[in-house]
CSV table of C-alpha atoms and ligand atoms in Angstrom, one decimal:
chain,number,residue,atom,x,y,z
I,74,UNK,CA,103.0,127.9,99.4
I,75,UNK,CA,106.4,126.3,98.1
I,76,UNK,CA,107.3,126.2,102.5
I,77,UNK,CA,103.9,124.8,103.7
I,78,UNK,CA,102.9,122.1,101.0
I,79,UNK,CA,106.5,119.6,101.0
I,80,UNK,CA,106.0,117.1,98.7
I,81,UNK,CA,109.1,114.3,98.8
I,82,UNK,CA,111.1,113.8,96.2
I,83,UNK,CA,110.5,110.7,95.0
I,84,UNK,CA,106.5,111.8,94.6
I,85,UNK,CA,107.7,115.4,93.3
I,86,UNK,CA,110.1,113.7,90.1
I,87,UNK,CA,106.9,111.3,89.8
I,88,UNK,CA,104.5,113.9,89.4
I,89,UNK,CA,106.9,116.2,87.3
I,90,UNK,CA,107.5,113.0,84.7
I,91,UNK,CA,104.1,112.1,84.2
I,92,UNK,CA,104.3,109.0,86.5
I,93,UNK,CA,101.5,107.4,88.5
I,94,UNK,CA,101.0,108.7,91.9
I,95,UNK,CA,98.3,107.6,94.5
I,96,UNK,CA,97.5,109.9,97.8
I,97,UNK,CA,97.0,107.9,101.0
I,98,UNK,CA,95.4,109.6,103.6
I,99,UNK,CA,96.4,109.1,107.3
I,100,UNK,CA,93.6,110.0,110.4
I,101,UNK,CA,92.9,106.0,109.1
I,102,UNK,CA,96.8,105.7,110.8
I,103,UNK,CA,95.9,107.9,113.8
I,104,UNK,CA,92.2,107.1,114.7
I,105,UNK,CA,90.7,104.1,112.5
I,106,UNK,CA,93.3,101.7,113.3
I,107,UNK,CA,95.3,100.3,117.0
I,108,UNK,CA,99.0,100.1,116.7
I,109,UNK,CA,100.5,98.4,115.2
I,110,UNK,CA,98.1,97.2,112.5
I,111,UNK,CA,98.0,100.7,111.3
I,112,UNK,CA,101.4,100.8,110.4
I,113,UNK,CA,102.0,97.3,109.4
I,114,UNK,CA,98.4,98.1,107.3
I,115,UNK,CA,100.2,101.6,106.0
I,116,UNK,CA,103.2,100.0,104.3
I,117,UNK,CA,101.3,97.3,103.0
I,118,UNK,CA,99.0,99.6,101.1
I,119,UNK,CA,102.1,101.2,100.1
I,120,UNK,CA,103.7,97.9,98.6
I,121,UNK,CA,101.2,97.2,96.7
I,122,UNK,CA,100.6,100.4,95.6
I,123,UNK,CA,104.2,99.9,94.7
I,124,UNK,CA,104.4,96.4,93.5
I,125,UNK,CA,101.6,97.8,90.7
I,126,UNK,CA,104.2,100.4,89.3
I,127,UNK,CA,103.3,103.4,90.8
I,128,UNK,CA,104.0,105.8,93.5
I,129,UNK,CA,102.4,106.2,96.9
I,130,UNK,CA,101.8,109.3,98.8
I,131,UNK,CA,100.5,109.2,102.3
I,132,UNK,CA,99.6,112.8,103.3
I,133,UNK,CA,99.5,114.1,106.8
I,134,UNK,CA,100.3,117.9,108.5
I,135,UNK,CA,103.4,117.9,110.7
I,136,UNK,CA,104.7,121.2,112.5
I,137,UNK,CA,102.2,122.9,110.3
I,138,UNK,CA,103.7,121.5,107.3
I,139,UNK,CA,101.7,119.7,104.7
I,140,UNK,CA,103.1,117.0,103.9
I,141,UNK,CA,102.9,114.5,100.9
I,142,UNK,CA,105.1,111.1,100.0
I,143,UNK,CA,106.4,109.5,103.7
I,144,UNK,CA,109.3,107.3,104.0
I,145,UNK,CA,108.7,104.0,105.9
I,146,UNK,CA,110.2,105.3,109.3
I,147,UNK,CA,107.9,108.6,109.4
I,148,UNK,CA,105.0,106.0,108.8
I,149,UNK,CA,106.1,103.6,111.6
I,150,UNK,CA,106.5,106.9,114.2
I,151,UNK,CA,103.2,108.4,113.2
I,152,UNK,CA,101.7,104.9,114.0
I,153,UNK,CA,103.4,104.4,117.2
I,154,UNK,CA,102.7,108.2,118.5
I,155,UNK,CA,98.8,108.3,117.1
I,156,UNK,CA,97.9,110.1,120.1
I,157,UNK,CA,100.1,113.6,119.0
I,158,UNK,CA,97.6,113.9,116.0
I,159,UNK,CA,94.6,115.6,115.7
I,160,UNK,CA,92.0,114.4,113.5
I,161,UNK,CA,91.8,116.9,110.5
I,162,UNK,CA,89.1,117.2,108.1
I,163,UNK,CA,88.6,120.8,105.9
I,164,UNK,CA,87.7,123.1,108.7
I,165,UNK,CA,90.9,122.2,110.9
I,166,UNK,CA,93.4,122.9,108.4
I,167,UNK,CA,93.6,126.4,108.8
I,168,UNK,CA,93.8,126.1,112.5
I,169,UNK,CA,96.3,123.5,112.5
I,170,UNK,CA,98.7,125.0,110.0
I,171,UNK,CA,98.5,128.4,112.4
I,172,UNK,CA,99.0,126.4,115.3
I,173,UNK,CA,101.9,124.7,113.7
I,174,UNK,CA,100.2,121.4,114.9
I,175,UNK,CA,99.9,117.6,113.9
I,176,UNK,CA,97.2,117.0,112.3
I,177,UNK,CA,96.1,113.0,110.5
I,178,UNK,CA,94.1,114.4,107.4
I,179,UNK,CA,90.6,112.6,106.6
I,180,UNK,CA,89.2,112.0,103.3
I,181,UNK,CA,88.3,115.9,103.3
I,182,UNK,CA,91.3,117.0,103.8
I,183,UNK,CA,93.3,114.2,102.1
I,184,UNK,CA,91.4,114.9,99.1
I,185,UNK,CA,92.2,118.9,99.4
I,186,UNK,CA,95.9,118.2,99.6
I,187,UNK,CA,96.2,115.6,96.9
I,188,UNK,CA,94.5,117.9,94.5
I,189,UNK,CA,96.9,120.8,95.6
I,190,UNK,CA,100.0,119.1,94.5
I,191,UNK,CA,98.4,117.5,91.3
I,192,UNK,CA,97.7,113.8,92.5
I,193,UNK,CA,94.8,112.8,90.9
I,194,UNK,CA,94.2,109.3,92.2
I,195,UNK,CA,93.4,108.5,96.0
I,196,UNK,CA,92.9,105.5,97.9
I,197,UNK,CA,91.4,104.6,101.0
I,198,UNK,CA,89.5,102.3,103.0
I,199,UNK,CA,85.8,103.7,103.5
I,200,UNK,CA,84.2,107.3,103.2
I,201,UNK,CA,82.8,109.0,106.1
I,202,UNK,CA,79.0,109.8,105.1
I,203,UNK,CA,75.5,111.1,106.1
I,204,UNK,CA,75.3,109.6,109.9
I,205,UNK,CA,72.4,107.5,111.2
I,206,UNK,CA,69.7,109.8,113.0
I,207,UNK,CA,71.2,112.7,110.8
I,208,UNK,CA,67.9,114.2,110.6
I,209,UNK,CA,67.8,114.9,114.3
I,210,UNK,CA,71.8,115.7,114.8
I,211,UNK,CA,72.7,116.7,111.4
I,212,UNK,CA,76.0,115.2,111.1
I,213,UNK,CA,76.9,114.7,107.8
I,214,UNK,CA,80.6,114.0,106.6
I,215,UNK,CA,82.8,116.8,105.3
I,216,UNK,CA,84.0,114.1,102.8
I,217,UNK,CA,80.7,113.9,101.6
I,218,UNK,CA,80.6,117.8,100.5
I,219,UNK,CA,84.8,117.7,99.6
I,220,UNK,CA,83.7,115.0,97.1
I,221,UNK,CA,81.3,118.1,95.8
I,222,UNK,CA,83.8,120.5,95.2
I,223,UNK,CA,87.4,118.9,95.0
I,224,UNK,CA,88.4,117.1,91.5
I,225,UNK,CA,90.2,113.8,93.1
I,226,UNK,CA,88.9,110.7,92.1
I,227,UNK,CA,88.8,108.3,95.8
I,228,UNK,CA,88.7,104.8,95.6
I,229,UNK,CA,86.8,102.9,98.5
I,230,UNK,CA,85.1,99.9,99.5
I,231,UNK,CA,82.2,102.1,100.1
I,232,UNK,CA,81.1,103.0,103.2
I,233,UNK,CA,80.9,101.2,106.7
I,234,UNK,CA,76.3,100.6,107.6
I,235,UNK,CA,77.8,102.8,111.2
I,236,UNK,CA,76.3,105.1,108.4
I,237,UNK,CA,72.9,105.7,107.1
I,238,UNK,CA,73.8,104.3,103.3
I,239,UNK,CA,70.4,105.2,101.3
I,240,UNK,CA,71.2,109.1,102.5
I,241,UNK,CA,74.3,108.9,101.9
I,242,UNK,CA,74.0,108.5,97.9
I,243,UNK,CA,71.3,111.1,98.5
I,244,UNK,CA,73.6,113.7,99.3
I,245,UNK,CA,76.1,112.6,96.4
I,246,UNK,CA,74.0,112.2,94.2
I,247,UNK,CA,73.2,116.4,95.2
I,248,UNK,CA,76.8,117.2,95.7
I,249,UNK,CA,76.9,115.9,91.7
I,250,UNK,CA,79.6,112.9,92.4
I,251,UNK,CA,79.5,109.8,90.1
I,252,UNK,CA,79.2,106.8,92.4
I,253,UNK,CA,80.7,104.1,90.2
I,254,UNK,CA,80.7,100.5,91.2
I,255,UNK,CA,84.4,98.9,90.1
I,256,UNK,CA,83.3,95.6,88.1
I,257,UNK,CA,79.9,95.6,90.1
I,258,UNK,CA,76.8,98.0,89.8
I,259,UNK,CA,76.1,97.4,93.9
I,260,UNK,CA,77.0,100.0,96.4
I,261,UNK,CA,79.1,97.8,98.7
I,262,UNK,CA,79.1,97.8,102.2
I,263,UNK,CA,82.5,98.0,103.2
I,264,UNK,CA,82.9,95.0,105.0
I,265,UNK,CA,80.9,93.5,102.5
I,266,UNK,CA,79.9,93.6,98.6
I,267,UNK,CA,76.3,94.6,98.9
I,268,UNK,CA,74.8,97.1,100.5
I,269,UNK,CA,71.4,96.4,98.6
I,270,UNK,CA,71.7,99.7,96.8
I,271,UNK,CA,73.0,100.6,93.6
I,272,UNK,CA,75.7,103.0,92.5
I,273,UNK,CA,74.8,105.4,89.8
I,274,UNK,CA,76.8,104.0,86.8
I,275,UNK,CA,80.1,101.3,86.7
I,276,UNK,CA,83.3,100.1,85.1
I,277,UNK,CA,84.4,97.1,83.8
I,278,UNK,CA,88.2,97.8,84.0
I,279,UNK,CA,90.9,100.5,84.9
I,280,UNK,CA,90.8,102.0,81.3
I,281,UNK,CA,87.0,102.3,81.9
I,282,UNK,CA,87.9,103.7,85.1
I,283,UNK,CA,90.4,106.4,83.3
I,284,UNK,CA,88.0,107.0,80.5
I,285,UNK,CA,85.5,108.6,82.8
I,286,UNK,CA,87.8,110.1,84.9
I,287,UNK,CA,89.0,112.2,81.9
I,288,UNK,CA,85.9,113.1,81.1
I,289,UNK,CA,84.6,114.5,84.0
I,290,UNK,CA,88.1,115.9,84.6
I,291,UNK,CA,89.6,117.0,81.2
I,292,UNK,CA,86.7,117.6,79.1
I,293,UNK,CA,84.1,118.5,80.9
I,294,UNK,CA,86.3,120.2,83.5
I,295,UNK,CA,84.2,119.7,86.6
I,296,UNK,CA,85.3,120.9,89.9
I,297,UNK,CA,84.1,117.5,91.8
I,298,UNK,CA,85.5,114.3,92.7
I,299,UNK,CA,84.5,110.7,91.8
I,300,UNK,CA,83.8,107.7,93.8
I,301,UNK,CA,85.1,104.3,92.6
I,302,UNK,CA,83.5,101.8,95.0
I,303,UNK,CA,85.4,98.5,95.0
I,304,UNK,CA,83.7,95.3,96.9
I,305,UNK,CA,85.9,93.7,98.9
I,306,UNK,CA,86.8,90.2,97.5
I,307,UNK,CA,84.2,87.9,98.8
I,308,UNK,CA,86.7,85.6,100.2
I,309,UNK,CA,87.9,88.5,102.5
I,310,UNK,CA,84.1,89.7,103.4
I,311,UNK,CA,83.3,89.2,107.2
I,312,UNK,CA,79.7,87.9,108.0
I,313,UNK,CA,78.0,90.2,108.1
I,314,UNK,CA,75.6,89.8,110.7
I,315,UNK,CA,78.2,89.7,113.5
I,316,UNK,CA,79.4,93.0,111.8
I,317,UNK,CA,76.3,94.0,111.9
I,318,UNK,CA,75.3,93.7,115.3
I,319,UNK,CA,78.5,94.9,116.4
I,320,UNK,CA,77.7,98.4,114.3
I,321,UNK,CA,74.0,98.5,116.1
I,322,UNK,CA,75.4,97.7,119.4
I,323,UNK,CA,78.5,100.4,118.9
I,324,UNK,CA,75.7,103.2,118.0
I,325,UNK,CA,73.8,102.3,121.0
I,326,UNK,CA,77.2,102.7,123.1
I,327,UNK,CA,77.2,106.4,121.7
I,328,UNK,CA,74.1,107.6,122.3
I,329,UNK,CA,74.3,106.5,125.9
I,330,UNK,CA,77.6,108.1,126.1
I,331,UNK,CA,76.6,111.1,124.4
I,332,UNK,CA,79.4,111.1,121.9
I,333,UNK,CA,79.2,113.6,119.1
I,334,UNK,CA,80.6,115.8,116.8
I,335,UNK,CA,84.5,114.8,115.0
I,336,UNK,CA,84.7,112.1,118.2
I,337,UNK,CA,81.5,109.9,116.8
I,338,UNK,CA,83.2,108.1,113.7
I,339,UNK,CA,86.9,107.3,115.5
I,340,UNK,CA,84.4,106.0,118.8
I,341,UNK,CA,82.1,103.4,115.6
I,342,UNK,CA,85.3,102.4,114.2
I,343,UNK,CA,87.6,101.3,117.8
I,344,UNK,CA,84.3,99.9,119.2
I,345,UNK,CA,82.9,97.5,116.0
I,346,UNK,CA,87.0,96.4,116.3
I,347,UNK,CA,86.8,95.5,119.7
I,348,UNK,CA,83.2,94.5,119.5
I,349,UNK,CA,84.0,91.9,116.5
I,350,UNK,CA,87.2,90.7,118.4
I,351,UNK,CA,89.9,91.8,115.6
I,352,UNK,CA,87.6,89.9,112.9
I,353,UNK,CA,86.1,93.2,111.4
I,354,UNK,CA,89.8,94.6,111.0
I,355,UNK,CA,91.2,91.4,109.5
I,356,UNK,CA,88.8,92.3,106.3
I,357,UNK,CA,89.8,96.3,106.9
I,358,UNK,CA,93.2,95.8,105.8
I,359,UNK,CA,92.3,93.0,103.5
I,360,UNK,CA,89.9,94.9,101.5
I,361,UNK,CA,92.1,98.6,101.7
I,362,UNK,CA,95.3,96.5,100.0
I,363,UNK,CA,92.5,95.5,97.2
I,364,UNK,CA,91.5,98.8,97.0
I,365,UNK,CA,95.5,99.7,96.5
I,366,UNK,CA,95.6,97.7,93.7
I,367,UNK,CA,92.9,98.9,91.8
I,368,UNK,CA,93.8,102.6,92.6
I,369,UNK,CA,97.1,101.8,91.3
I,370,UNK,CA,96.1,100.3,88.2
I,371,UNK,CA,93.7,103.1,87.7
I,372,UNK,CA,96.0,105.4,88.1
I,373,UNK,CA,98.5,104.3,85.8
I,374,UNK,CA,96.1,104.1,82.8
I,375,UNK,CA,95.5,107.9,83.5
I,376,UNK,CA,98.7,108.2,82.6
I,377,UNK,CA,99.1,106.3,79.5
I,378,UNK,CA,98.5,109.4,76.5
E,1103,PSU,N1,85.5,105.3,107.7
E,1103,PSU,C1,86.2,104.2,107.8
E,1103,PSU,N2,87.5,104.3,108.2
E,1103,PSU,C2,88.1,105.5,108.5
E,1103,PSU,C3,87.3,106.7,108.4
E,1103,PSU,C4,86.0,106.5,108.0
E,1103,PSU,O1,85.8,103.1,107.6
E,1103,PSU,O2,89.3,105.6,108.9
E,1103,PSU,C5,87.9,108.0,108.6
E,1103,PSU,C6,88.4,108.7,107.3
E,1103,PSU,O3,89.5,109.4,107.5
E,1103,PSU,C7,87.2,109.6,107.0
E,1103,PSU,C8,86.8,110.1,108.4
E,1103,PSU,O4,87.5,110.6,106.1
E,1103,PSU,O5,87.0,108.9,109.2
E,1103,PSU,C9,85.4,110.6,108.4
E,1103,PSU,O6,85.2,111.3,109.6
E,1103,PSU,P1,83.9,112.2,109.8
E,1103,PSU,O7,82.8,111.2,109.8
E,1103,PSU,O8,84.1,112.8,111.2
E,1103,PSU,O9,83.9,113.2,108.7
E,1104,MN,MN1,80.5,114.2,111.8
């Protein structure tokens, strides 16, 4: 175990004094972002994760290795060679660490990681969740069933409408996760606040935040995760109807092209970019460096005794 999970130092003597640590998870790096806005994106989650007083960790698999905590250079050649990684949710890690492979890690398998080397606290941009014509194709996120059964508490800006929202809560509200709304009680809609739906409880502040963390952790000692939904700040929403039609006409895009399977989010995510001209991703990195700071503060009252 000690040879195939490497966590750096600086996350290691974090974790070892008690210190805030947030997990960053990369296949956002490799397949949710062109270069170089994912690195330039990266680092600046990092800085404010940072600038907050705590300690990033982006995870990723390289030669097999799982690793956790990247320095600044690994991030920027990750970014520029994207293409070496395979996308790796829960079911590729096995095959990937055998293969001695490079694999970007998804929520899924971000989540497993974190959770392996202690990090409570993770922090990303938006979930993956129960797809749009699921009840014909079945595809449903492994995030959504990780959330079940992993005790990591993810921060997001809730998930992108490429995604059938109203079954999506379905299926965590099943898998037992607490959907809480961060200073709202609306499920947002990651590019914007509302999604029109509610979660099922909210916080008013990190120590709220901590508080329920702690009990769903500590004393009650479940086994799954919790999702803190954050809005994006309204001033960094995009308008949503030009998002919007960018998602519908993206979806149409892959049914005609018959995309499915682990290609069908990475294809949504490049095409409502292109679709939206750059204005879709402007928000993206606006909203994932608010979520950084509310992960970090979150995770720094967790550590306050
Ligand atoms: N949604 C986004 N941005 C992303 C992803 C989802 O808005 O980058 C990525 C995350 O890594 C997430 C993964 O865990 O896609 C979900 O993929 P799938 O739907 O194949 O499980
Ligand atoms: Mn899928």
């Amino acid at each position: 175990m000690e040879k195939l999970l490497q966590i750096s130092q600086e996350v290691r003597e974090a974790l070892e004094k008690g210190q805030a640590v947030v997990a960053l998870e990369s296949t956002i790096i490799t397949h949710g972002m062109e270069y170089p806005t994912n690195v330039q994106t990266a680092l600046g989650v990092e800085e404010e994760i940072r600038n907050k007083g705590a300690i990033p960790a982006t995870i990723i698999v390289t030669k097999g290795i799982l690793r956790v905590g990247l320095t600044q250079e690994e991030i920027e050649e990750i970014g520029k060679n994207k293409h070496q990684y395979q996308k790796c949710s829960r079911r590729d890690l096995a095959q990937i660490i055998a293969q001695k492979g490079y694999g970007s890690t998804t929520v899924a398998a971000t989540m497993m990681i974190a959770n392996m080397a202690g990090i409570k606290v993770f922090v990303t941009g938006g979930i993956g969740g129960v797809h749009r014509g699921a009840e014909h194709t079945f595809d449903i996120s492994a995030d959504l069933v990780e959330l079940g059964q992993t005790p990591v508490a993810v921060v997001c800006a809730g998930a992108k409408s490429i995604l059938d929202i109203p079954k999506t809560l379905e299926y965590l509200e099943t898998q037992g996760v607490p959907v809480v709304g961060y200073k709202t009680k609306h499920f947002p809609n990651f590019f914007t606040p509302d999604s029109g739906l509610l979660c099922s409880t909210f916080v008013n502040s990190s120590q709220e935040a901590s508080e329920l963390i702690k009990a769903q952790f500590d004393i009650l000692k479940l086994k799954n995760g919790i999702l803190f939904c954050v809005p994006v700040p309204q001033d960094q929403a995009a308008d949503g109807q030009i998002v919007q039609q960018a998602i519908d006409k993206a979806l149409k895009e892959m049914d005609e092209q018959n995309v499915n399977g682990a290609l069908v989010t990475p294809f949504l995510l490049k095409r409502v970019n292109e679709i939206t001209d750059g204005m879709s991703s402007k928000s993206n990195v606006a909203l994932i460096r608010n979520n950084a700071r509310v992960g970090a503060e979150i995770a720094i009252q967790l550590c306050q005794k």
